[in-house]
mmCIF file of C-alpha atoms in Angstrom:
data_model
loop_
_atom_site.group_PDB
_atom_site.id
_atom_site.type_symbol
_atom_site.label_atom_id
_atom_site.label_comp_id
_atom_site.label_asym_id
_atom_site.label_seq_id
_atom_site.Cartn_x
_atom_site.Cartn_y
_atom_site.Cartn_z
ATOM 1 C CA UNK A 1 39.176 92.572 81.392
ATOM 2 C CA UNK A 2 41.210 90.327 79.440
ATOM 3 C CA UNK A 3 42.017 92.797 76.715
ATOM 4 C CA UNK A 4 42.959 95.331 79.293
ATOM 5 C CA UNK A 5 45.459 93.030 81.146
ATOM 6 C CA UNK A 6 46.637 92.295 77.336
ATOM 7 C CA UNK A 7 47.376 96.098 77.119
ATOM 8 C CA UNK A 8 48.748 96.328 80.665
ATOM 9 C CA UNK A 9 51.630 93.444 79.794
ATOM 10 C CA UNK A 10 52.152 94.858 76.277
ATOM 11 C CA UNK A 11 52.891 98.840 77.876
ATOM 12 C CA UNK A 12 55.630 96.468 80.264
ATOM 13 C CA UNK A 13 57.034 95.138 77.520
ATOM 14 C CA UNK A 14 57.307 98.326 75.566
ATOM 15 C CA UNK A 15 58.600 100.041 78.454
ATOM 16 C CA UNK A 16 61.216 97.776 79.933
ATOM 17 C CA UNK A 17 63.937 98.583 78.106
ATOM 18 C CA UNK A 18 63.345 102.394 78.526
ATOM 19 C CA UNK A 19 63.401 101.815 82.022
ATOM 20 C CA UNK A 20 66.476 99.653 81.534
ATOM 21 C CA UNK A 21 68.408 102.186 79.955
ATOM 22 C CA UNK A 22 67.118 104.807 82.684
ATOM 23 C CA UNK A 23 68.305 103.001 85.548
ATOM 24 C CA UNK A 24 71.858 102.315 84.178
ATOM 25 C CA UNK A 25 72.162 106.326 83.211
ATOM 26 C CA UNK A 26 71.548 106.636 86.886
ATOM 27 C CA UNK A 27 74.296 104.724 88.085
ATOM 28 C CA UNK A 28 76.870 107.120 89.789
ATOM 29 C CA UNK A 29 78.152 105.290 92.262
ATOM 30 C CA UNK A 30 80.537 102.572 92.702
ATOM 31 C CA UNK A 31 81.591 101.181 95.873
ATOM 32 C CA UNK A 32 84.023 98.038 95.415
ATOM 33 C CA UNK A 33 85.185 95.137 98.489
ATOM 34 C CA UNK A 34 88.516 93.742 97.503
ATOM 35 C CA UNK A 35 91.279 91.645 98.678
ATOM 36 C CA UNK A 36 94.755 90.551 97.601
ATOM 37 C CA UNK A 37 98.361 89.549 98.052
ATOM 38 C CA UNK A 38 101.167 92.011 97.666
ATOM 39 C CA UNK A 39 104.949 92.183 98.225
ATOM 40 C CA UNK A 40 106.940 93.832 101.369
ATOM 41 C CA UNK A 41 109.572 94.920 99.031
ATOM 42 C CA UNK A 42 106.437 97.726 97.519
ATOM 43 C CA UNK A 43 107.495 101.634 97.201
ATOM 44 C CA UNK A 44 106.035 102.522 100.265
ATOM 45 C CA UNK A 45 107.703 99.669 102.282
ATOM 46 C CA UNK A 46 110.765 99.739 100.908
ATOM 47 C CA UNK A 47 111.149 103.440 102.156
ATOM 48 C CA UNK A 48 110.540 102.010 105.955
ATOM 49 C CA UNK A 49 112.570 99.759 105.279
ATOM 50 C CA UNK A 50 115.797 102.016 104.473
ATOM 51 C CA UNK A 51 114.925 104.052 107.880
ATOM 52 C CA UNK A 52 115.789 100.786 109.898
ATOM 53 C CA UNK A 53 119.304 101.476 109.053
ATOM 54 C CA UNK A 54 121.387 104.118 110.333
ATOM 55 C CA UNK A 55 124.742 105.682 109.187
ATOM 56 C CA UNK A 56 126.742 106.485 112.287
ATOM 57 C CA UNK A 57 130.567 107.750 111.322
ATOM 58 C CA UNK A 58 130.434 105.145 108.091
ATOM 59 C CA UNK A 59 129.526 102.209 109.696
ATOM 60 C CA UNK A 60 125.808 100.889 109.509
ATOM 61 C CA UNK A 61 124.095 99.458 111.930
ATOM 62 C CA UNK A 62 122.051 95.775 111.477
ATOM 63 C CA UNK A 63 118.181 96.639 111.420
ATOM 64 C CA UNK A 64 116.020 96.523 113.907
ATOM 65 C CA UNK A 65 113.898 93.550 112.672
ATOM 66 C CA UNK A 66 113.913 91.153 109.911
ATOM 67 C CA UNK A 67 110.824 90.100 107.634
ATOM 68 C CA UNK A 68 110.634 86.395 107.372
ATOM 69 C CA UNK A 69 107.839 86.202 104.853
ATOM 70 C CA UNK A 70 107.781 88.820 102.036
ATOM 71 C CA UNK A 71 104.124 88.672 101.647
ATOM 72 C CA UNK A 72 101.605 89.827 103.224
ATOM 73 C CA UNK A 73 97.390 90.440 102.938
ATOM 74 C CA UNK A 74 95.356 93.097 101.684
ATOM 75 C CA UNK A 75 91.842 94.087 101.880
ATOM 76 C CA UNK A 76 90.361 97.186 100.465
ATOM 77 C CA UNK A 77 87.350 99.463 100.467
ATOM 78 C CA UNK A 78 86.646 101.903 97.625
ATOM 79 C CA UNK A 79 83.927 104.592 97.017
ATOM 80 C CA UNK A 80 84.127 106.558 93.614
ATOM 81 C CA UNK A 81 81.453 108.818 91.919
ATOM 82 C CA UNK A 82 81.192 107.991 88.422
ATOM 83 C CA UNK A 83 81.735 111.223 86.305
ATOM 84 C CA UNK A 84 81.538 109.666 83.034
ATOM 85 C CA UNK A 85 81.762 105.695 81.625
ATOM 86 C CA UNK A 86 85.247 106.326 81.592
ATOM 87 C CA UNK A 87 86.319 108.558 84.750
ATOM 88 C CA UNK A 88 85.823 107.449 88.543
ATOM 89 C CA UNK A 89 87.250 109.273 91.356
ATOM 90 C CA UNK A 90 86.675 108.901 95.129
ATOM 91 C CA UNK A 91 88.667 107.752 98.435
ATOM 92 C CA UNK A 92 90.161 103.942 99.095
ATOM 93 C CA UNK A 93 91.368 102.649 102.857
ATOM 94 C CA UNK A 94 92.955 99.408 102.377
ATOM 95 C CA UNK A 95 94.233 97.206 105.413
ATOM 96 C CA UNK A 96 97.816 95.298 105.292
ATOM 97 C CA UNK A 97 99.088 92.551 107.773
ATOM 98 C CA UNK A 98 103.018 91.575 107.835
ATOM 99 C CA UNK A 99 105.151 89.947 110.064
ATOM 100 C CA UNK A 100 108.618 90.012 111.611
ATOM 101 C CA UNK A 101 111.201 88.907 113.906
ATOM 102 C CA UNK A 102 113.253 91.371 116.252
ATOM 103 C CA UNK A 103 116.840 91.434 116.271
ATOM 104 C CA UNK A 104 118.717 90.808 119.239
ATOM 105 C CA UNK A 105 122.414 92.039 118.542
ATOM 106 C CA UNK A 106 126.036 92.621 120.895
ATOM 107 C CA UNK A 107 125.988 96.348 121.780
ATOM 108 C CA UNK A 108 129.184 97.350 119.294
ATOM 109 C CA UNK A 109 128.315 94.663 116.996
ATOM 110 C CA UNK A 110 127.411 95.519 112.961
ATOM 111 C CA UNK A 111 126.854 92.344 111.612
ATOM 112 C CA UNK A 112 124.043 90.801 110.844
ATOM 113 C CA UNK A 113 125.710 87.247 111.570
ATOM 114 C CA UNK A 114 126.424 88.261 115.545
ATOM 115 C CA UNK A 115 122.662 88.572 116.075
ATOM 116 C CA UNK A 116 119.927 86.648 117.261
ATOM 117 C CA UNK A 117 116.356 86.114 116.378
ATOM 118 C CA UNK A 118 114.118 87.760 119.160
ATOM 119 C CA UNK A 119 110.476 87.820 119.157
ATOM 120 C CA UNK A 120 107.492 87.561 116.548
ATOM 121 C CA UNK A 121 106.284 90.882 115.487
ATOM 122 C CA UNK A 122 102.857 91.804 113.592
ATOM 123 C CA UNK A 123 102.547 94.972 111.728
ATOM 124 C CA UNK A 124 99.305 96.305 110.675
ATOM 125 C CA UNK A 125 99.094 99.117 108.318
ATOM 126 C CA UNK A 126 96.089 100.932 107.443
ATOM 127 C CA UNK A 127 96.029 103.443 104.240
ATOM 128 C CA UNK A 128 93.249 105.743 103.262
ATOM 129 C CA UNK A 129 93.917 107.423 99.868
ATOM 130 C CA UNK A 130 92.428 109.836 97.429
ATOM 131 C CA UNK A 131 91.995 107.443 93.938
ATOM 132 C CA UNK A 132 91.117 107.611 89.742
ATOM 133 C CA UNK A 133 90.130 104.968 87.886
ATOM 134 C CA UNK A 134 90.298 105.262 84.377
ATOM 135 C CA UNK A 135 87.847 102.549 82.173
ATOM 136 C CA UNK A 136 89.444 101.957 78.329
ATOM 137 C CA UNK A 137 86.462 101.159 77.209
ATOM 138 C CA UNK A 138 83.742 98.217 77.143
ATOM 139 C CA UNK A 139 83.970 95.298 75.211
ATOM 140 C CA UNK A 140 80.730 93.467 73.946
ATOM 141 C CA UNK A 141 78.845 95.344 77.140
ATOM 142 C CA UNK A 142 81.003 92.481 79.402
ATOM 143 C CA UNK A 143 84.750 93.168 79.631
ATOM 144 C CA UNK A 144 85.977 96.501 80.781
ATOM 145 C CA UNK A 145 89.912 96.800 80.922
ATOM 146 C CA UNK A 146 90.935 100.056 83.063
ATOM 147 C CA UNK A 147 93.818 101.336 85.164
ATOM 148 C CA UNK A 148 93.580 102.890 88.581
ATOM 149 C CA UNK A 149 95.989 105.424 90.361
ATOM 150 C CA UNK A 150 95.873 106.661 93.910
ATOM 151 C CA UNK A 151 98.018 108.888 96.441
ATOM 152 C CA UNK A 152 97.201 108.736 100.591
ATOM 153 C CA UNK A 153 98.606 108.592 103.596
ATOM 154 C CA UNK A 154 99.756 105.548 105.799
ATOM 155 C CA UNK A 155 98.816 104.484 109.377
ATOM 156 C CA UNK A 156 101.490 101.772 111.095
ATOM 157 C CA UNK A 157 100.062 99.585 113.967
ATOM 158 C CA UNK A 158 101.729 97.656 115.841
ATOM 159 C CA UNK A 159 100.879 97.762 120.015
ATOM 160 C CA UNK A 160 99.635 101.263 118.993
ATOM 161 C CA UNK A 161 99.744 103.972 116.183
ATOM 162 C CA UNK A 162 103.424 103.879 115.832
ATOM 163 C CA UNK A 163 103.705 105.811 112.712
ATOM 164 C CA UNK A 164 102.051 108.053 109.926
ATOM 165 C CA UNK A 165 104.059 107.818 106.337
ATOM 166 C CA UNK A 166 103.486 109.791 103.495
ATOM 167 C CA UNK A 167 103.082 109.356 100.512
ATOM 168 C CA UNK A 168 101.313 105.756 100.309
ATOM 169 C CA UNK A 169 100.518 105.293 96.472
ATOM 170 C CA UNK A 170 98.497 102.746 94.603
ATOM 171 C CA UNK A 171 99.382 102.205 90.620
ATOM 172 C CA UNK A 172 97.477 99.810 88.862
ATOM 173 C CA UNK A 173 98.426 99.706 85.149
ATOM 174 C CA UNK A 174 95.629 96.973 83.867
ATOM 175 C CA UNK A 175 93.230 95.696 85.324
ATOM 176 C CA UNK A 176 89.986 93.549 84.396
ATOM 177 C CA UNK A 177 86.145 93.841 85.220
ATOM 178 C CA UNK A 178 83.630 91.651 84.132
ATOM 179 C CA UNK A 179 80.094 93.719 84.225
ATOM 180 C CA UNK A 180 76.873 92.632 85.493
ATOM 181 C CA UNK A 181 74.076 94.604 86.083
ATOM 182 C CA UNK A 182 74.660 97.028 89.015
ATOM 183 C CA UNK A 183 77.762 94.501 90.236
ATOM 184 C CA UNK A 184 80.986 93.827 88.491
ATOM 185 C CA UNK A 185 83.809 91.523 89.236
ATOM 186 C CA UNK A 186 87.406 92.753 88.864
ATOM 187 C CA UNK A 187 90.796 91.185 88.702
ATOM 188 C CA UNK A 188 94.266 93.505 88.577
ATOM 189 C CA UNK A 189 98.004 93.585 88.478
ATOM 190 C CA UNK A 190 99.829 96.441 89.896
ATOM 191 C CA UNK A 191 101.934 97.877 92.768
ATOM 192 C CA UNK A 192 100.883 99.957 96.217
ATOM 193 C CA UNK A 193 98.419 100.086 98.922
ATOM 194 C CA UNK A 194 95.824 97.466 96.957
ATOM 195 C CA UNK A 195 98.068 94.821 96.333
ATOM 196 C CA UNK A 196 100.682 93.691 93.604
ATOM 197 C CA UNK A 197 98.239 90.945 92.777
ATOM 198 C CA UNK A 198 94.428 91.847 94.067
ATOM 199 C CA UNK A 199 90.865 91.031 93.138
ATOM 200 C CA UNK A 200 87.323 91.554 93.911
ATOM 201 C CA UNK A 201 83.513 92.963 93.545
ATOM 202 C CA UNK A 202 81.995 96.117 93.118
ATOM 203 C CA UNK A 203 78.650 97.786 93.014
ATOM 204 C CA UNK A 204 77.812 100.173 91.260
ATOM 205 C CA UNK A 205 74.413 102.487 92.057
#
């Protein structure tokens, strides 16, 4: 009996690593659960932004709104099939909260100075974009640097859907994951939907 749990333990031991190795082949999912700061003054914002002013006859008109505070929160969701170690591609929604005041100005009036600060505003944006993510490569099985691109559409909220913008892009040109077994950690710099400065985990299955 002895000898045969002996031989039972040393087939494990043999065998781990095969299994190991089978089980990370398998992985071709990755879903990752983010969150991060970004600026108001992004690509896709700054395009809302020129609509609140009009040209009538040469003269502008003062915006509609101000925005107080130039940043605002993120938090993303992201599903990718893993094609090989170093392509992903999939779908990302991402959620973004802002705030503003509205403008109270004279009828007749276009300048900013002549108006008054009306009442608080929140925004919430939703996107949901198609998204690559390319992986560099993998540095002592720990450190993976990559860059991530994506292209979607954007949903404004404010007491309802008041808008639908295209194109809302995400462009990510480093970023940093530290791998685990079937989880990762990731940190990354860039501009769009995710975040100028965002962070996270993922899973990967």
């Amino acid at each position: 009996m002895k000898r045969l749990c002996l031989s039972l333990v040393a087939a494990f031991l043999l065998a781990a690593p095969a299994i190991a190795e089978d089980a990370k082949k398998q992985e071709r999912f990755a879903i990752d659960v983010g969150g991060g700061f970004a600026t108001y003054s992004s690509l896709i914002a700054l395009s809302i932004d020129m609509q609140n002013w009009d040209s009538s006859d040469g003269v502008d008109e003062p915006a509609d709104e101000t925005h107080p505070e130039l940043n605002y929160v993120v938090g993303s969701l992201g599903a990718r099939y893993i094609f090989t170690p170093n392509i992903e591609a999939g779908i990302a929604a991402s959620y973004e909260y802002y705030s503003s005041f509205a403008q109270n100005c004279p009828e007749g009036k276009v300048s900013d100075s002549e108006c008054s600060r009306g009442d608080f505003l929140d925004h919430h944006l939703v996107h949901i974009a198609l998204e690559g993510k390319f992986n560099w490569f993998t540095l002592f099985d720990i450190l993976r640097p990559y860059s991530r691109i994506g292209i979607g559409t954007m949903l404004e909220f404010d007491s309802g859907l008041e808008s639908v913008s295209l194109p809302s892009v995400q462009l990510t040109p480093v970023g940093l994951e530290f791998l685990f077994p079937y989880v990762s950690v990731y940190a990354e710099l860039g501009a769009g939907y995710r975040g100028f400065m965002s962070g996270g985990i993922a899973f990967r299955i």
